[in-house]
Tab-separated table of C-alpha atoms and ligand atoms in Angstrom:
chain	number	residue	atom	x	y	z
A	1424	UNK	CA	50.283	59.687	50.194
A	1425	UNK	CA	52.197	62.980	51.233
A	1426	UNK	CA	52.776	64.801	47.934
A	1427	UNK	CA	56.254	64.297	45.880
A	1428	UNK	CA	58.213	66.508	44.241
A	1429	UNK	CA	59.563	65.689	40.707
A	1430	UNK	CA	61.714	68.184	38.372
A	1431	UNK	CA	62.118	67.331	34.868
A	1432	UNK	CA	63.686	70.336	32.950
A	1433	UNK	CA	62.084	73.178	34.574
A	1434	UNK	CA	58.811	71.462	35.526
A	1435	UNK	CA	58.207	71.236	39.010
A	1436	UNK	CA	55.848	68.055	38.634
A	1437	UNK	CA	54.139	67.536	42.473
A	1438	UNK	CA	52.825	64.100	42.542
A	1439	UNK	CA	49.389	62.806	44.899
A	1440	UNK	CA	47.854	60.182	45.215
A	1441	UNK	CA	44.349	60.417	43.651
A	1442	UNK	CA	42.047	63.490	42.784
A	1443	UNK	CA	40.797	64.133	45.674
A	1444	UNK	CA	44.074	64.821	47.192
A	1445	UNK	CA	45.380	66.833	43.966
A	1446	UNK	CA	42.542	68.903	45.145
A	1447	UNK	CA	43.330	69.275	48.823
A	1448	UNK	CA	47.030	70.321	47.597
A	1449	UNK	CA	46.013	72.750	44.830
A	1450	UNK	CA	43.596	74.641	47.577
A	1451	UNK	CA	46.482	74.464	50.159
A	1452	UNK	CA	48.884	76.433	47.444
A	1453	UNK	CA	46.246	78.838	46.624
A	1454	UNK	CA	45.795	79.706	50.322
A	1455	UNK	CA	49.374	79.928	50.870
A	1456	UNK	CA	49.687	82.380	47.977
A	1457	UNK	CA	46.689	84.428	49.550
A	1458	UNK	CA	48.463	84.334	53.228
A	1459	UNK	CA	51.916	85.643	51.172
A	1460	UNK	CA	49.665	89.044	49.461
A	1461	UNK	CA	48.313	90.827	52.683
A	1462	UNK	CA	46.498	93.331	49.602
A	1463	UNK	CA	44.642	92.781	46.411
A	1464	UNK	CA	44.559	89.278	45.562
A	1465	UNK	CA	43.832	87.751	41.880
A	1466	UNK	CA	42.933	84.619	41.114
A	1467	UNK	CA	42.655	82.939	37.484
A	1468	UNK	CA	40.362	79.928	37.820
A	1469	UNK	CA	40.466	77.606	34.561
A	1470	UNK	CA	37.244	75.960	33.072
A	1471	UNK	CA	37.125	72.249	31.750
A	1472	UNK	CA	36.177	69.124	34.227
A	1473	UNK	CA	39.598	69.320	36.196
A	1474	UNK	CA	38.566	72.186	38.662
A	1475	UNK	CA	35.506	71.183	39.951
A	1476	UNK	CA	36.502	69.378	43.020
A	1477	UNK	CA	39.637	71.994	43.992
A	1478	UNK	CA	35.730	74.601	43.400
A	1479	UNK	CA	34.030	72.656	45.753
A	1480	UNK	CA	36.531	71.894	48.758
A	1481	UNK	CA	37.309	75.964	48.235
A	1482	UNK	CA	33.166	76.468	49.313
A	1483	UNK	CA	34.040	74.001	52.566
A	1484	UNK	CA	34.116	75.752	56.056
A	1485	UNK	CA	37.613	74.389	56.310
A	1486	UNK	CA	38.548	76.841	53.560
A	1487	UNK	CA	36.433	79.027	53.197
A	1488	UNK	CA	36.131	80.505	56.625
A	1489	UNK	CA	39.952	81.093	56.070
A	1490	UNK	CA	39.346	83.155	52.702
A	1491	UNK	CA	39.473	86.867	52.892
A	1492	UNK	CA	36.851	86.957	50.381
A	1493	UNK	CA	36.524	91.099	50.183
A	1494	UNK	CA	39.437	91.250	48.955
A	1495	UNK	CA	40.275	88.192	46.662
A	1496	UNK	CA	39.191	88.924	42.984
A	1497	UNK	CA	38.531	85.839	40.689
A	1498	UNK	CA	38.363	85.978	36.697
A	1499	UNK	CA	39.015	83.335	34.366
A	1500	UNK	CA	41.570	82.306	31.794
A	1501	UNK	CA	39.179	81.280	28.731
A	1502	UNK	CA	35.739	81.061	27.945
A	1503	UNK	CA	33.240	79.127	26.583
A	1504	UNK	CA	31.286	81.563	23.988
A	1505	UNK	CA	27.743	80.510	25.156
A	1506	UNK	CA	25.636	82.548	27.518
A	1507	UNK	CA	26.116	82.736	31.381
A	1508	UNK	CA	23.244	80.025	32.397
A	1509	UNK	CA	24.548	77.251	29.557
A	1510	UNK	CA	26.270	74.817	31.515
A	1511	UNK	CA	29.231	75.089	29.329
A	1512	UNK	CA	29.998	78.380	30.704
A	1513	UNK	CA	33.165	78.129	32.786
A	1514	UNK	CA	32.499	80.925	34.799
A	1515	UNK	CA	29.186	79.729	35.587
A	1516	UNK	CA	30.609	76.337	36.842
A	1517	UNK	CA	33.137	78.424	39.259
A	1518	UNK	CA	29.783	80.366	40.344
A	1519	UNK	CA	27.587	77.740	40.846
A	1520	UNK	CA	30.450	75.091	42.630
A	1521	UNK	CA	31.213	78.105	44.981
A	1522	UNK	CA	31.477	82.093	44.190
A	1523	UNK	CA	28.024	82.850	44.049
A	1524	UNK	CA	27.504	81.600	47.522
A	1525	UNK	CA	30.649	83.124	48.912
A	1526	UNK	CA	32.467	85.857	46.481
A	1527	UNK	CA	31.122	89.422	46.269
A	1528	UNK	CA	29.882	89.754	43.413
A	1529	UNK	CA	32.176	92.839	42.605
A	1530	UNK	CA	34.982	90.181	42.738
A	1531	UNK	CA	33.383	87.888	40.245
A	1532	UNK	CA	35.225	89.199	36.835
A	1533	UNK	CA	33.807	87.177	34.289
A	1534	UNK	CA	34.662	87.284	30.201
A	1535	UNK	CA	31.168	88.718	28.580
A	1536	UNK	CA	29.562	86.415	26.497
A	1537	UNK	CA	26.427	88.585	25.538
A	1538	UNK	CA	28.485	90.881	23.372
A	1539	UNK	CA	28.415	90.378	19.654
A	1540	UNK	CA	30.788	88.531	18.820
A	1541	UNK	CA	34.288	86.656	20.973
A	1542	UNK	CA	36.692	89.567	19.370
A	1543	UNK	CA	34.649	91.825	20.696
A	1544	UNK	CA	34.571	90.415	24.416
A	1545	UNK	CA	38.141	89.751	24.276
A	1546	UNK	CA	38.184	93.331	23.822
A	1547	UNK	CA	36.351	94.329	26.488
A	1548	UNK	CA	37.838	91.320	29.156
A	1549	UNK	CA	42.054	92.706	27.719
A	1550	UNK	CA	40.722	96.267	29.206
A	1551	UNK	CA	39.261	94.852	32.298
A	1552	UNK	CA	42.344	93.723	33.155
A	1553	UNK	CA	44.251	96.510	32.477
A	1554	UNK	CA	42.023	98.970	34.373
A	1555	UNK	CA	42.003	96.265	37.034
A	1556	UNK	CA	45.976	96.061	37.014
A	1557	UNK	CA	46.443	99.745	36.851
A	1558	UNK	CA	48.690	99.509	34.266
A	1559	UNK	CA	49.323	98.166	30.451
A	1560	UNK	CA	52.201	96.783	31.447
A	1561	UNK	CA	53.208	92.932	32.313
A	1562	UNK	CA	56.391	93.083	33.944
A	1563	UNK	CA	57.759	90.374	36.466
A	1564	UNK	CA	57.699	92.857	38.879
A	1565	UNK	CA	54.061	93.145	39.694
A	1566	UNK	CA	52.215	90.302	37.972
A	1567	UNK	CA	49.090	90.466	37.156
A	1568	UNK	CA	47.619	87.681	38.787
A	1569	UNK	CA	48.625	85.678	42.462
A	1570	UNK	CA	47.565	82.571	40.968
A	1571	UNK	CA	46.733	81.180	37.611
A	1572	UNK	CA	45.222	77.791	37.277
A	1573	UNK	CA	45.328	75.756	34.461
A	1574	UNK	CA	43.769	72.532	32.871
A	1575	UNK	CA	45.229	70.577	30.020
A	1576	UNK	CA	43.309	69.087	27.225
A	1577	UNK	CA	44.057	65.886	25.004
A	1578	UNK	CA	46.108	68.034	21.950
A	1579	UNK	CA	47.837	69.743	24.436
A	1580	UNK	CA	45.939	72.804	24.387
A	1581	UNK	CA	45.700	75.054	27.747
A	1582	UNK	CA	43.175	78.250	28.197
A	1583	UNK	CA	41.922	77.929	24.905
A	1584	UNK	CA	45.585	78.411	23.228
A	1585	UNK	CA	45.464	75.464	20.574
A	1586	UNK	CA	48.329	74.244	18.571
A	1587	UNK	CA	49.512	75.800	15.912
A	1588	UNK	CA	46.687	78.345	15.989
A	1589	UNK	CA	47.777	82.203	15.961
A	1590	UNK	CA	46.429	83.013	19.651
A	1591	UNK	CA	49.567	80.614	20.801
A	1592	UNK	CA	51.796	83.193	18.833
A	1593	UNK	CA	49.924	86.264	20.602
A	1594	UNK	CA	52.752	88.642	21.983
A	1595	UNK	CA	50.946	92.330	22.172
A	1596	UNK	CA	47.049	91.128	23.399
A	1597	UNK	CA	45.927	89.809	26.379
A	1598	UNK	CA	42.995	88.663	25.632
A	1599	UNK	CA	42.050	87.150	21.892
A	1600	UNK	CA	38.864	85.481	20.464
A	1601	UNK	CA	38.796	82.207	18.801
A	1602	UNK	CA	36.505	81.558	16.284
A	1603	UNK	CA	36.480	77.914	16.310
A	1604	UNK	CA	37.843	75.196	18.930
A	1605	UNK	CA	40.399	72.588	17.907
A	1606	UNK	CA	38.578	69.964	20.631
A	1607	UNK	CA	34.974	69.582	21.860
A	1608	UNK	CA	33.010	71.406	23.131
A	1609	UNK	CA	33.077	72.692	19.696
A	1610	UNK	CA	31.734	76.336	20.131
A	1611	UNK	CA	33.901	79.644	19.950
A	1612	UNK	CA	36.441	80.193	22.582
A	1613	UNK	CA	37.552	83.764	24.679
A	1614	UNK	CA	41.382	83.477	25.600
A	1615	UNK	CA	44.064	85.023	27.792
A	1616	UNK	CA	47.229	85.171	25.835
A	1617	UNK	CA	50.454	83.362	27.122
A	1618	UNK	CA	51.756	87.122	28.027
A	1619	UNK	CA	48.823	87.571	30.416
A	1620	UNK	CA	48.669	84.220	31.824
A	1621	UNK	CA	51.856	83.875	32.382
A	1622	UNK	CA	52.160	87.481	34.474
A	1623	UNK	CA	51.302	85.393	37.427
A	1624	UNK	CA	52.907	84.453	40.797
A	1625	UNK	CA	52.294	80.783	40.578
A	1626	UNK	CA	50.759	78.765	37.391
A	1627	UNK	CA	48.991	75.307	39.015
A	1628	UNK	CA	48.267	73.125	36.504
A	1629	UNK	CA	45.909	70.511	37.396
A	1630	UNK	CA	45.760	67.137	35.980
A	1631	UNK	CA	43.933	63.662	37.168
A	1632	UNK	CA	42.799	60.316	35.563
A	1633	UNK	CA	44.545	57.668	33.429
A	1634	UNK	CA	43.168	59.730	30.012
A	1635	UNK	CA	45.824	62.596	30.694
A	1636	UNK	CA	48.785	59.940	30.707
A	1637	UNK	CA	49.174	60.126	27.090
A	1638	UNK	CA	49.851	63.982	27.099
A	1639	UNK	CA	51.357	64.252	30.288
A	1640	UNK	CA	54.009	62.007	29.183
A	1641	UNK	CA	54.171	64.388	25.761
A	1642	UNK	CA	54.357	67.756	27.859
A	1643	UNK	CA	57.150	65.932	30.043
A	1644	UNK	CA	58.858	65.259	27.124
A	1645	UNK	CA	59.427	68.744	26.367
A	1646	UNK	CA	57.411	68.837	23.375
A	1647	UNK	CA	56.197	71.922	21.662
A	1648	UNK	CA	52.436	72.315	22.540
A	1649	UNK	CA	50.488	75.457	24.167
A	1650	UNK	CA	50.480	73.450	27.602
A	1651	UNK	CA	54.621	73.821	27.495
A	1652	UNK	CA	54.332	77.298	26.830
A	1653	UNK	CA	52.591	78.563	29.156
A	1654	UNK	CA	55.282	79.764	31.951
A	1655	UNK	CA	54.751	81.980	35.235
A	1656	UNK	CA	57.391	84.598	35.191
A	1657	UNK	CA	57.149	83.333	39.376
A	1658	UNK	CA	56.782	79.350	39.556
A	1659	UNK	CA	54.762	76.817	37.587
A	1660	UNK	CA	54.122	73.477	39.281
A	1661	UNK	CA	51.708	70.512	37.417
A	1662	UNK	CA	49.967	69.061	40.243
A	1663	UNK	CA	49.239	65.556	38.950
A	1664	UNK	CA	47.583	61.904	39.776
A	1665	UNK	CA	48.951	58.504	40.428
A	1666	UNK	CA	46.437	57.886	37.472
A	1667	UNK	CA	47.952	60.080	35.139
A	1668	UNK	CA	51.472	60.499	36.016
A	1669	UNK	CA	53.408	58.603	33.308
A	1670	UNK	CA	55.543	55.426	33.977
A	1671	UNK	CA	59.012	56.951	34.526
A	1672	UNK	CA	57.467	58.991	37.241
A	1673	UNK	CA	56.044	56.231	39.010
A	1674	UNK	CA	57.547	55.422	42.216
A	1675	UNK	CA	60.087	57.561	42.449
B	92	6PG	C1	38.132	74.868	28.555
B	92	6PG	C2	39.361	74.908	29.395
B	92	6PG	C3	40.451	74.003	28.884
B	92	6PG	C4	40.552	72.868	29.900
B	92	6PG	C5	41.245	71.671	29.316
B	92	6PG	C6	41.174	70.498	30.272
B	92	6PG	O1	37.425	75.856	28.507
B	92	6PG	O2	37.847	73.805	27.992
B	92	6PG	O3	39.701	75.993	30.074
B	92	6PG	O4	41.694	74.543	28.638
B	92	6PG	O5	41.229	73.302	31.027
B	92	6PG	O6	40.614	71.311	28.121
B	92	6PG	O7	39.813	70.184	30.448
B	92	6PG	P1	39.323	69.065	31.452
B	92	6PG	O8	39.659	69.555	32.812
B	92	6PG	O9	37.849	68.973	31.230
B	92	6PG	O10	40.061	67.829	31.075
């Protein structure tokens, strides 16, 4: 099925037909978005389940013998605060489904989880990014990132911005710790605040199976989660399933 273009409110909603082809369309928009920035290029890959297949069709010779990977740079919106090997890691999935075997590893920007404590590596990930912008400052001018992808979990939660904690409130950092998750996997959490997440061309949210009805059909509602506040100053589009598009969005 050719993808379909929904709008409810300002979501640009892109319907497909299963998740293999939600993963063929998200690596088709990051590509464009690399063809469109002839310098520097940023990407912010999400962790979570979602991802993986978009991770492994990006490691294909279809794609990646089209990737300039010198000079592509790929970090990550939250983290997991567990060491690099535990398979919880999110950066280590992104490594192991495909930058390890085809990043340099100068472009592999991941949030440090051997530090003391998550404050501290949110520290140390906010200037990162700054020294990797060139600049403290987030304008809509020159974003931060090209792309930022983006998972959503069952409370509505996105990065590791969970309702009604403070991080979701975060206007000045761009990069907070969070002592304790609101969902499983219950360890602490490294985040990317909505002001440095949304400094991005294009925000791809990613979302697949029958279990993500239930909040799809809350975000499309317009209700007030993290997931519904996180905006790209450039376009956001939810790429999104047969399976879990909700039933006022089917068929049309
Ligand atoms: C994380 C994520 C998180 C994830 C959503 C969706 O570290 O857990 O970055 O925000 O994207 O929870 O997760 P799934 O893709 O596994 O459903």
């Amino acid at each position: 099925m050719a993808p379909r273009d929904h709008r409810q409110a300002d979501i640009n909603v892109t319907a497909v037909s299963d998740s293999v082809a939600l993963a063929k369309a998200a690596a088709d928009r990051i590509m464009a978005r690399i063809a469109a920035n002839s310098d520097r290029v940023a990407i912010c890959l999400t962790g979570g389940s979602s991802p993986k297949q978009l991770y492994a069709l990006l490691a294909t010779d279809a794609y990646r013998s089209q990737i300039p990977w010198q000079r592509v740079h790929w970090f990550i919106g939250d983290e997991r605060f567990v060491p690099a090997e535990d398979p919880l890691h999110n950066m280590g999935m992104a490594r192991r489904i495909f930058l390890d075997a085809c990043a340099p590893a100068a472009n592999i920007h991941p949030i440090p989880t051997d530090t003391g404590n998550p404050d501290e590596a949110a520290r140390r990930y906010e200037s990162e990014l700054k020294s990797f912008h060139g600049t403290n400052e987030l304008g809509s001018a020159r974003p931060l990132f090209d792309v930022v992808l983006m998972g959503v979990g069952p409370d509505g939660h996105t990065a590791s911005l969970f309702p009604d904690y403070p991080a979701i409130e975060e206007t000045k950092r761009w990069v907070v710790g969070v002592p304790h998750a609101h969902v499983e996997p219950f360890v602490p959490r490294v985040t990317l605040t909505l002001p440095a997440l949304n400094s991005c061309r294009e925000m791809l949210f990613e979302v697949a199976g029958s279990e993500k009805r239930a909040i799809l059909t809350r975000v499309l509602a317009g209700e007030n989660l993290p997931a519904n506040r996180a905006r790209s100053t450039g376009e956001t589009i939810w790429l999104v399933d047969q399976a879990a598009l909700p039933e006022n969005f089917r068929g049309r």
